[in-house]
mmCIF file of C-alpha atoms in Angstrom:
data_model
loop_
_atom_site.group_PDB
_atom_site.id
_atom_site.type_symbol
_atom_site.label_atom_id
_atom_site.label_comp_id
_atom_site.label_asym_id
_atom_site.label_seq_id
_atom_site.Cartn_x
_atom_site.Cartn_y
_atom_site.Cartn_z
ATOM 1 C CA MET Q 1 -4.018 -14.104 -17.278
ATOM 2 C CA ILE Q 2 -0.739 -12.184 -17.258
ATOM 3 C CA ALA Q 3 2.364 -12.978 -15.207
ATOM 4 C CA ILE Q 4 5.087 -10.486 -14.332
ATOM 5 C CA ALA Q 5 8.251 -11.880 -12.768
ATOM 6 C CA ASP Q 6 11.373 -10.328 -11.295
ATOM 7 C CA SER Q 7 14.016 -12.987 -10.715
ATOM 8 C CA GLY Q 8 17.292 -12.771 -8.854
ATOM 9 C CA SER Q 9 19.680 -15.635 -8.300
ATOM 10 C CA THR Q 10 17.967 -16.571 -5.043
ATOM 11 C CA LYS Q 11 14.260 -15.859 -5.518
ATOM 12 C CA THR Q 12 11.679 -14.935 -8.153
ATOM 13 C CA ASP Q 13 8.762 -12.647 -7.288
ATOM 14 C CA TRP Q 14 5.657 -13.337 -9.388
ATOM 15 C CA VAL Q 15 2.577 -11.127 -9.737
ATOM 16 C CA VAL Q 16 -0.460 -12.424 -11.612
ATOM 17 C CA LEU Q 17 -2.984 -10.098 -13.254
ATOM 18 C CA ASP Q 18 -6.342 -10.925 -14.807
ATOM 19 C CA SER Q 19 -7.454 -9.775 -18.265
ATOM 20 C CA GLU Q 20 -8.677 -6.478 -16.765
ATOM 21 C CA LEU Q 21 -5.187 -5.889 -15.299
ATOM 22 C CA ASN Q 22 -6.347 -6.396 -11.735
ATOM 23 C CA GLU Q 23 -3.940 -8.170 -9.409
ATOM 24 C CA VAL Q 24 -5.064 -11.723 -8.625
ATOM 25 C CA PHE Q 25 -2.242 -13.003 -6.415
ATOM 26 C CA ARG Q 26 1.486 -13.022 -5.719
ATOM 27 C CA THR Q 27 3.790 -15.972 -5.297
ATOM 28 C CA ASN Q 28 7.473 -16.917 -5.226
ATOM 29 C CA THR Q 29 9.784 -19.518 -6.709
ATOM 30 C CA ILE Q 30 13.535 -19.993 -6.580
ATOM 31 C CA GLY Q 31 15.630 -17.733 -8.786
ATOM 32 C CA PHE Q 32 15.995 -18.807 -12.412
ATOM 33 C CA ASN Q 33 19.497 -17.625 -13.294
ATOM 34 C CA PRO Q 34 20.439 -19.457 -16.521
ATOM 35 C CA TYR Q 35 24.055 -19.711 -15.405
ATOM 36 C CA PHE Q 36 22.889 -22.141 -12.734
ATOM 37 C CA VAL Q 37 19.625 -23.718 -13.943
ATOM 38 C CA LYS Q 38 18.591 -25.627 -17.058
ATOM 39 C CA PRO Q 39 15.220 -25.355 -18.834
ATOM 40 C CA GLU Q 40 14.001 -28.563 -17.205
ATOM 41 C CA ASP Q 41 14.919 -27.181 -13.774
ATOM 42 C CA ILE Q 42 12.739 -24.128 -14.414
ATOM 43 C CA THR Q 43 9.778 -26.207 -15.549
ATOM 44 C CA ALA Q 44 10.121 -28.590 -12.618
ATOM 45 C CA GLU Q 45 10.224 -25.759 -10.074
ATOM 46 C CA LEU Q 46 7.173 -24.095 -11.592
ATOM 47 C CA LEU Q 47 5.259 -27.367 -11.440
ATOM 48 C CA LYS Q 48 5.886 -27.412 -7.693
ATOM 49 C CA ASN Q 49 4.213 -24.032 -7.248
ATOM 50 C CA GLU Q 50 0.687 -24.607 -5.959
ATOM 51 C CA ASP Q 51 -0.497 -21.176 -7.079
ATOM 52 C CA LEU Q 52 0.742 -21.238 -10.665
ATOM 53 C CA ALA Q 53 0.558 -24.913 -11.613
ATOM 54 C CA PRO Q 54 -3.262 -25.316 -11.639
ATOM 55 C CA ILE Q 55 -3.743 -22.385 -14.033
ATOM 56 C CA ALA Q 56 -0.582 -22.546 -16.140
ATOM 57 C CA SER Q 57 -2.490 -23.009 -19.407
ATOM 58 C CA GLU Q 58 -4.596 -19.885 -18.773
ATOM 59 C CA PHE Q 59 -1.726 -17.420 -19.110
ATOM 60 C CA LYS Q 60 -1.592 -15.377 -22.333
ATOM 61 C CA LYS Q 61 1.415 -13.164 -21.556
ATOM 62 C CA VAL Q 62 4.490 -13.654 -19.374
ATOM 63 C CA PHE Q 63 6.967 -10.841 -18.699
ATOM 64 C CA PHE Q 64 10.088 -12.329 -17.109
ATOM 65 C CA TYR Q 65 13.158 -10.341 -16.059
ATOM 66 C CA GLY Q 66 16.010 -12.248 -14.507
ATOM 67 C CA ALA Q 67 19.581 -12.233 -13.280
ATOM 68 C CA GLY Q 68 21.881 -13.766 -15.869
ATOM 69 C CA THR Q 69 19.578 -13.292 -18.874
ATOM 70 C CA SER Q 70 22.028 -10.929 -20.538
ATOM 71 C CA SER Q 71 22.418 -12.598 -23.945
ATOM 72 C CA ASP Q 72 20.135 -14.253 -26.477
ATOM 73 C CA SER Q 73 21.450 -17.725 -25.668
ATOM 74 C CA LEU Q 74 20.882 -17.252 -21.935
ATOM 75 C CA LYS Q 75 17.424 -15.786 -22.509
ATOM 76 C CA GLU Q 76 16.586 -18.843 -24.585
ATOM 77 C CA ILE Q 77 17.399 -21.174 -21.673
ATOM 78 C CA VAL Q 78 14.859 -19.373 -19.506
ATOM 79 C CA LYS Q 79 12.295 -19.048 -22.277
ATOM 80 C CA GLU Q 80 12.445 -22.774 -23.028
ATOM 81 C CA GLY Q 81 11.776 -23.626 -19.402
ATOM 82 C CA LEU Q 82 8.893 -21.167 -19.207
ATOM 83 C CA GLN Q 83 7.345 -22.349 -22.478
ATOM 84 C CA ASP Q 84 7.131 -25.908 -21.250
ATOM 85 C CA PHE Q 85 5.031 -24.657 -18.328
ATOM 86 C CA PHE Q 86 3.070 -21.672 -19.674
ATOM 87 C CA THR Q 87 2.051 -23.548 -22.813
ATOM 88 C CA ASN Q 88 -0.327 -20.922 -24.272
ATOM 89 C CA ALA Q 89 1.548 -17.721 -23.464
ATOM 90 C CA ASP Q 90 3.563 -15.143 -25.372
ATOM 91 C CA PHE Q 91 6.832 -14.230 -23.676
ATOM 92 C CA VAL Q 92 9.090 -11.299 -22.963
ATOM 93 C CA VAL Q 93 12.302 -12.562 -21.372
ATOM 94 C CA ASP Q 94 14.924 -9.969 -20.543
ATOM 95 C CA HIS Q 95 17.637 -8.919 -18.126
ATOM 96 C CA ASP Q 96 16.937 -7.939 -14.512
ATOM 97 C CA LEU Q 97 18.843 -4.719 -15.211
ATOM 98 C CA LEU Q 98 16.054 -3.651 -17.544
ATOM 99 C CA ALA Q 99 13.490 -4.411 -14.841
ATOM 100 C CA ALA Q 100 15.552 -2.314 -12.432
ATOM 101 C CA CYS Q 101 15.518 0.548 -14.939
ATOM 102 C CA TYR Q 102 11.740 0.370 -15.305
ATOM 103 C CA ALA Q 103 11.299 0.168 -11.532
ATOM 104 C CA THR Q 104 13.542 3.114 -10.632
ATOM 105 C CA TYR Q 105 12.934 5.538 -13.503
ATOM 106 C CA MET Q 106 11.362 8.768 -12.252
ATOM 107 C CA GLY Q 107 11.659 10.895 -15.361
ATOM 108 C CA ASN Q 108 15.379 11.706 -15.286
ATOM 109 C CA PRO Q 109 18.339 9.752 -16.677
ATOM 110 C CA ALA Q 110 20.212 7.957 -13.907
ATOM 111 C CA MET Q 111 22.630 5.244 -12.983
ATOM 112 C CA VAL Q 112 20.751 2.086 -12.040
ATOM 113 C CA CYS Q 113 22.400 -0.341 -9.626
ATOM 114 C CA ILE Q 114 21.467 -3.808 -8.387
ATOM 115 C CA LEU Q 115 22.817 -5.015 -5.050
ATOM 116 C CA GLY Q 116 21.320 -8.350 -4.049
ATOM 117 C CA THR Q 117 22.759 -11.853 -4.216
ATOM 118 C CA GLY Q 118 24.813 -10.457 -7.099
ATOM 119 C CA SER Q 119 25.454 -6.937 -8.366
ATOM 120 C CA ASN Q 120 25.239 -5.027 -11.618
ATOM 121 C CA SER Q 121 24.929 -1.502 -12.976
ATOM 122 C CA CYS Q 122 23.965 0.477 -16.061
ATOM 123 C CA TYR Q 123 23.012 3.943 -17.274
ATOM 124 C CA PHE Q 124 19.393 4.458 -18.296
ATOM 125 C CA ASP Q 125 18.187 7.560 -20.146
ATOM 126 C CA GLY Q 126 14.507 6.636 -20.065
ATOM 127 C CA LYS Q 127 14.607 4.640 -23.284
ATOM 128 C CA ASN Q 128 17.995 3.015 -23.673
ATOM 129 C CA LEU Q 129 20.088 0.988 -21.230
ATOM 130 C CA ARG Q 130 23.864 1.110 -21.571
ATOM 131 C CA GLU Q 131 26.372 -1.098 -19.777
ATOM 132 C CA GLU Q 132 29.821 0.453 -19.697
ATOM 133 C CA THR Q 133 31.141 -2.509 -17.713
ATOM 134 C CA LYS Q 134 29.976 -6.100 -17.918
ATOM 135 C CA SER Q 135 29.033 -8.194 -14.924
ATOM 136 C CA LEU Q 136 31.674 -10.831 -14.205
ATOM 137 C CA ALA Q 137 29.364 -12.776 -11.860
ATOM 138 C CA TYR Q 138 30.166 -14.184 -8.463
ATOM 139 C CA ILE Q 139 33.706 -15.509 -9.037
ATOM 140 C CA LEU Q 140 35.267 -12.509 -10.781
ATOM 141 C CA GLY Q 141 32.811 -9.731 -9.995
ATOM 142 C CA ASP Q 142 29.610 -8.981 -8.046
ATOM 143 C CA GLU Q 143 31.326 -6.340 -5.947
ATOM 144 C CA GLY Q 144 29.184 -5.146 -3.039
ATOM 145 C CA SER Q 145 26.731 -8.016 -3.348
ATOM 146 C CA GLY Q 146 25.562 -10.561 -0.805
ATOM 147 C CA ASN Q 147 27.975 -13.166 -2.098
ATOM 148 C CA ASP Q 148 30.830 -10.623 -2.064
ATOM 149 C CA LEU Q 149 30.115 -9.861 1.602
ATOM 150 C CA GLY Q 150 29.898 -13.591 2.313
ATOM 151 C CA LYS Q 151 33.282 -14.204 0.703
ATOM 152 C CA ARG Q 152 34.857 -11.379 2.687
ATOM 153 C CA VAL Q 153 33.524 -12.748 5.985
ATOM 154 C CA LEU Q 154 34.604 -16.300 5.174
ATOM 155 C CA ARG Q 155 38.050 -15.153 4.124
ATOM 156 C CA GLY Q 156 38.412 -13.165 7.327
ATOM 157 C CA PHE Q 157 37.427 -16.126 9.466
ATOM 158 C CA PHE Q 158 39.537 -18.819 7.811
ATOM 159 C CA THR Q 159 42.631 -16.617 7.440
ATOM 160 C CA LYS Q 160 42.339 -15.576 11.109
ATOM 161 C CA LYS Q 161 41.967 -11.900 10.294
ATOM 162 C CA MET Q 162 38.634 -11.740 12.103
ATOM 163 C CA PRO Q 163 38.781 -10.421 15.699
ATOM 164 C CA PRO Q 164 38.535 -13.195 18.309
ATOM 165 C CA HIS Q 165 35.080 -12.206 19.590
ATOM 166 C CA LEU Q 166 33.626 -12.300 16.086
ATOM 167 C CA ALA Q 167 35.502 -15.472 15.151
ATOM 168 C CA LYS Q 168 34.028 -17.216 18.194
ATOM 169 C CA ALA Q 169 30.525 -16.017 17.311
ATOM 170 C CA PHE Q 170 30.995 -17.212 13.720
ATOM 171 C CA ASP Q 171 32.338 -20.611 14.791
ATOM 172 C CA ASP Q 172 29.627 -21.102 17.418
ATOM 173 C CA TYR Q 173 26.914 -20.380 14.864
ATOM 174 C CA TYR Q 174 28.184 -22.188 11.757
ATOM 175 C CA LYS Q 175 30.562 -24.925 13.019
ATOM 176 C CA LEU Q 176 32.000 -24.800 9.511
ATOM 177 C CA SER Q 177 35.125 -26.695 8.447
ATOM 178 C CA VAL Q 178 37.186 -25.666 5.457
ATOM 179 C CA GLU Q 179 36.406 -29.056 3.874
ATOM 180 C CA GLU Q 180 32.667 -28.415 4.125
ATOM 181 C CA LEU Q 181 33.116 -24.869 2.843
ATOM 182 C CA ASN Q 182 35.056 -25.985 -0.214
ATOM 183 C CA LYS Q 183 32.511 -28.680 -0.983
ATOM 184 C CA ASN Q 184 29.636 -26.208 -0.767
ATOM 185 C CA VAL Q 185 31.445 -23.699 -2.969
ATOM 186 C CA TYR Q 186 33.208 -25.816 -5.557
ATOM 187 C CA GLN Q 187 30.745 -28.708 -5.869
ATOM 188 C CA ASN Q 188 27.537 -26.700 -5.654
ATOM 189 C CA LYS Q 189 25.822 -25.217 -8.706
ATOM 190 C CA PHE Q 190 24.200 -22.636 -6.416
ATOM 191 C CA ALA Q 191 27.501 -21.549 -4.861
ATOM 192 C CA ASN Q 192 26.609 -17.880 -5.314
ATOM 193 C CA THR Q 193 23.515 -18.135 -3.117
ATOM 194 C CA TYR Q 194 25.431 -20.257 -0.602
ATOM 195 C CA LEU Q 195 28.062 -17.545 -0.267
ATOM 196 C CA ALA Q 196 25.384 -14.878 -0.003
ATOM 197 C CA SER Q 197 23.769 -16.758 2.888
ATOM 198 C CA PHE Q 198 26.660 -15.627 5.112
ATOM 199 C CA ASN Q 199 25.378 -12.088 4.798
ATOM 200 C CA LYS Q 200 23.128 -13.047 7.718
ATOM 201 C CA PHE Q 201 26.214 -12.913 9.932
ATOM 202 C CA VAL Q 202 27.158 -9.532 8.480
ATOM 203 C CA VAL Q 203 23.704 -8.143 9.249
ATOM 204 C CA GLU Q 204 23.720 -9.468 12.812
ATOM 205 C CA HIS Q 205 27.095 -7.805 13.497
ATOM 206 C CA LYS Q 206 26.835 -4.785 11.212
ATOM 207 C CA ASP Q 207 27.620 -2.358 14.050
ATOM 208 C CA ASP Q 208 30.971 -4.013 14.819
ATOM 209 C CA PRO Q 209 33.941 -1.944 13.514
ATOM 210 C CA TYR Q 210 35.465 -4.958 11.722
ATOM 211 C CA ILE Q 211 32.199 -5.725 9.913
ATOM 212 C CA ILE Q 212 31.608 -2.057 9.131
ATOM 213 C CA LYS Q 213 34.972 -2.002 7.347
ATOM 214 C CA ILE Q 214 34.041 -5.150 5.378
ATOM 215 C CA ILE Q 215 30.806 -3.521 4.207
ATOM 216 C CA TYR Q 216 32.557 -0.233 3.493
ATOM 217 C CA ASP Q 217 35.291 -1.926 1.445
ATOM 218 C CA ALA Q 218 32.710 -3.951 -0.510
ATOM 219 C CA MET Q 219 30.703 -0.850 -1.410
ATOM 220 C CA SER Q 220 33.881 1.026 -2.329
ATOM 221 C CA SER Q 221 34.787 -1.815 -4.699
ATOM 222 C CA PHE Q 222 31.315 -1.651 -6.243
ATOM 223 C CA ILE Q 223 31.688 2.043 -6.955
ATOM 224 C CA GLU Q 224 35.251 1.734 -8.243
ATOM 225 C CA TYR Q 225 34.550 -1.192 -10.592
ATOM 226 C CA GLN Q 226 30.928 -0.686 -11.574
ATOM 227 C CA ILE Q 227 30.186 3.041 -11.270
ATOM 228 C CA LEU Q 228 33.299 5.132 -11.900
ATOM 229 C CA PRO Q 229 33.787 3.842 -15.486
ATOM 230 C CA TYR Q 230 30.605 5.787 -16.378
ATOM 231 C CA GLU Q 231 31.174 9.459 -17.139
ATOM 232 C CA GLU Q 232 27.457 10.039 -16.457
ATOM 233 C CA ALA Q 233 27.890 8.973 -12.825
ATOM 234 C CA ARG Q 234 29.515 12.329 -12.042
ATOM 235 C CA HIS Q 235 26.320 14.253 -12.819
ATOM 236 C CA SER Q 236 23.509 11.686 -12.471
ATOM 237 C CA GLU Q 237 21.871 10.107 -9.450
ATOM 238 C CA LEU Q 238 22.659 6.534 -8.487
ATOM 239 C CA ASN Q 239 19.418 4.622 -7.931
ATOM 240 C CA PHE Q 240 19.567 1.206 -6.265
ATOM 241 C CA ILE Q 241 17.391 -1.853 -5.957
ATOM 242 C CA GLY Q 242 17.967 -5.000 -3.916
ATOM 243 C CA SER Q 243 18.013 -6.275 -0.364
ATOM 244 C CA ILE Q 244 21.714 -5.529 0.157
ATOM 245 C CA ALA Q 245 21.267 -1.923 -0.957
ATOM 246 C CA HIS Q 246 18.309 -1.580 1.404
ATOM 247 C CA ILE Q 247 20.098 -3.074 4.428
ATOM 248 C CA TYR Q 248 23.302 -1.063 4.032
ATOM 249 C CA GLU Q 249 21.800 2.173 2.716
ATOM 250 C CA ASP Q 250 23.619 4.415 5.200
ATOM 251 C CA ILE Q 251 27.042 3.012 4.311
ATOM 252 C CA ILE Q 252 26.300 3.184 0.573
ATOM 253 C CA ARG Q 253 25.376 6.844 0.872
ATOM 254 C CA SER Q 254 28.518 7.568 2.917
ATOM 255 C CA VAL Q 255 30.814 5.789 0.475
ATOM 256 C CA ALA Q 256 29.182 7.489 -2.521
ATOM 257 C CA ALA Q 257 29.631 10.887 -0.883
ATOM 258 C CA GLU Q 258 33.376 10.255 -0.543
ATOM 259 C CA TYR Q 259 33.494 9.763 -4.309
ATOM 260 C CA HIS Q 260 31.384 12.937 -4.782
ATOM 261 C CA LEU Q 261 28.490 10.885 -6.129
ATOM 262 C CA THR Q 262 24.790 11.362 -5.377
ATOM 263 C CA VAL Q 263 22.542 8.488 -4.335
ATOM 264 C CA GLY Q 264 18.886 8.929 -5.254
ATOM 265 C CA HIS Q 265 16.330 6.387 -4.102
ATOM 266 C CA ILE Q 266 16.886 2.847 -2.901
ATOM 267 C CA ILE Q 267 14.148 0.267 -3.486
ATOM 268 C CA ARG Q 268 14.324 -3.073 -1.745
ATOM 269 C CA LYS Q 269 12.067 -4.972 -4.159
ATOM 270 C CA PRO Q 270 11.261 -3.604 -7.617
ATOM 271 C CA ILE Q 271 8.210 -5.774 -8.273
ATOM 272 C CA ASP Q 272 5.560 -3.166 -7.338
ATOM 273 C CA ASN Q 273 7.025 -0.531 -9.652
ATOM 274 C CA LEU Q 274 7.590 -3.150 -12.332
ATOM 275 C CA VAL Q 275 3.916 -4.141 -12.204
ATOM 276 C CA SER Q 276 2.835 -0.497 -12.458
ATOM 277 C CA TYR Q 277 5.087 -0.023 -15.481
ATOM 278 C CA HIS Q 278 3.571 -3.016 -17.262
ATOM 279 C CA ILE Q 279 0.001 -2.059 -16.470
ATOM 280 C CA ASN Q 280 0.665 1.347 -18.068
ATOM 281 C CA TYR Q 281 2.394 -0.353 -20.986
ATOM 282 C CA LEU Q 282 -0.493 -2.765 -21.583
ATOM 283 C CA LEU Q 283 -3.095 -0.009 -21.314
ATOM 284 C CA ASN Q 284 -1.325 1.997 -23.995
ATOM 285 C CA ASN Q 285 -0.449 -0.775 -26.435
#
């Protein structure tokens, strides 16, 4: 058995193949970002999965790509948690940016962008991935991401910058006090996904001029901080993956056009393309 996993901070998509490289099933777990989970957390969550747990010892290869696995020490956190569950498997553990590159590559070098719970970018020439700027995660970075949009909405509400009709809708739905907010942000190891959960409000009101400006400003920040430092961005397509990119595609394309940049394709979930890449890889190696 072979497992292929694409993991964000919120959710991990798993696809299981048999020895003939036929798909057996798909399943999901929480996201395994090593900034927020320990090896024992990963093992414990996998043991809860009713699809994977009964056959864990049957897996021979596991390809895992995840948010946060950007250094050897962070990869080791994830690998340790996986090894304690998939006891007979060989592992490839790497960054979700690499998975995004594999999923979006169509034969030409391009900028590859992730816009989901968090955000990231790189340049991929078909073989090598290069990061001109480093992700600073949800406190200092993640421009254009779900948690960035959540922070912008929360800031607008609590600083009374939000128009009254939207503020009432927000208050009626969430009934959120600043004390509860601070507890959920500053005493919560999954604060990034908590902040991103407020993107639901953004989606529900995405046609309101105030919310449109929030989205527009977030995407402008993403381009300014994570795209413009790359010289290649001026003459290469920008390819995107992630739910946020999918939801706000029209605004992303409009903002990119103002910077004289070209957006290529936008893929909501990379797992299908990632599976195809690995099937081809396994057939040829």
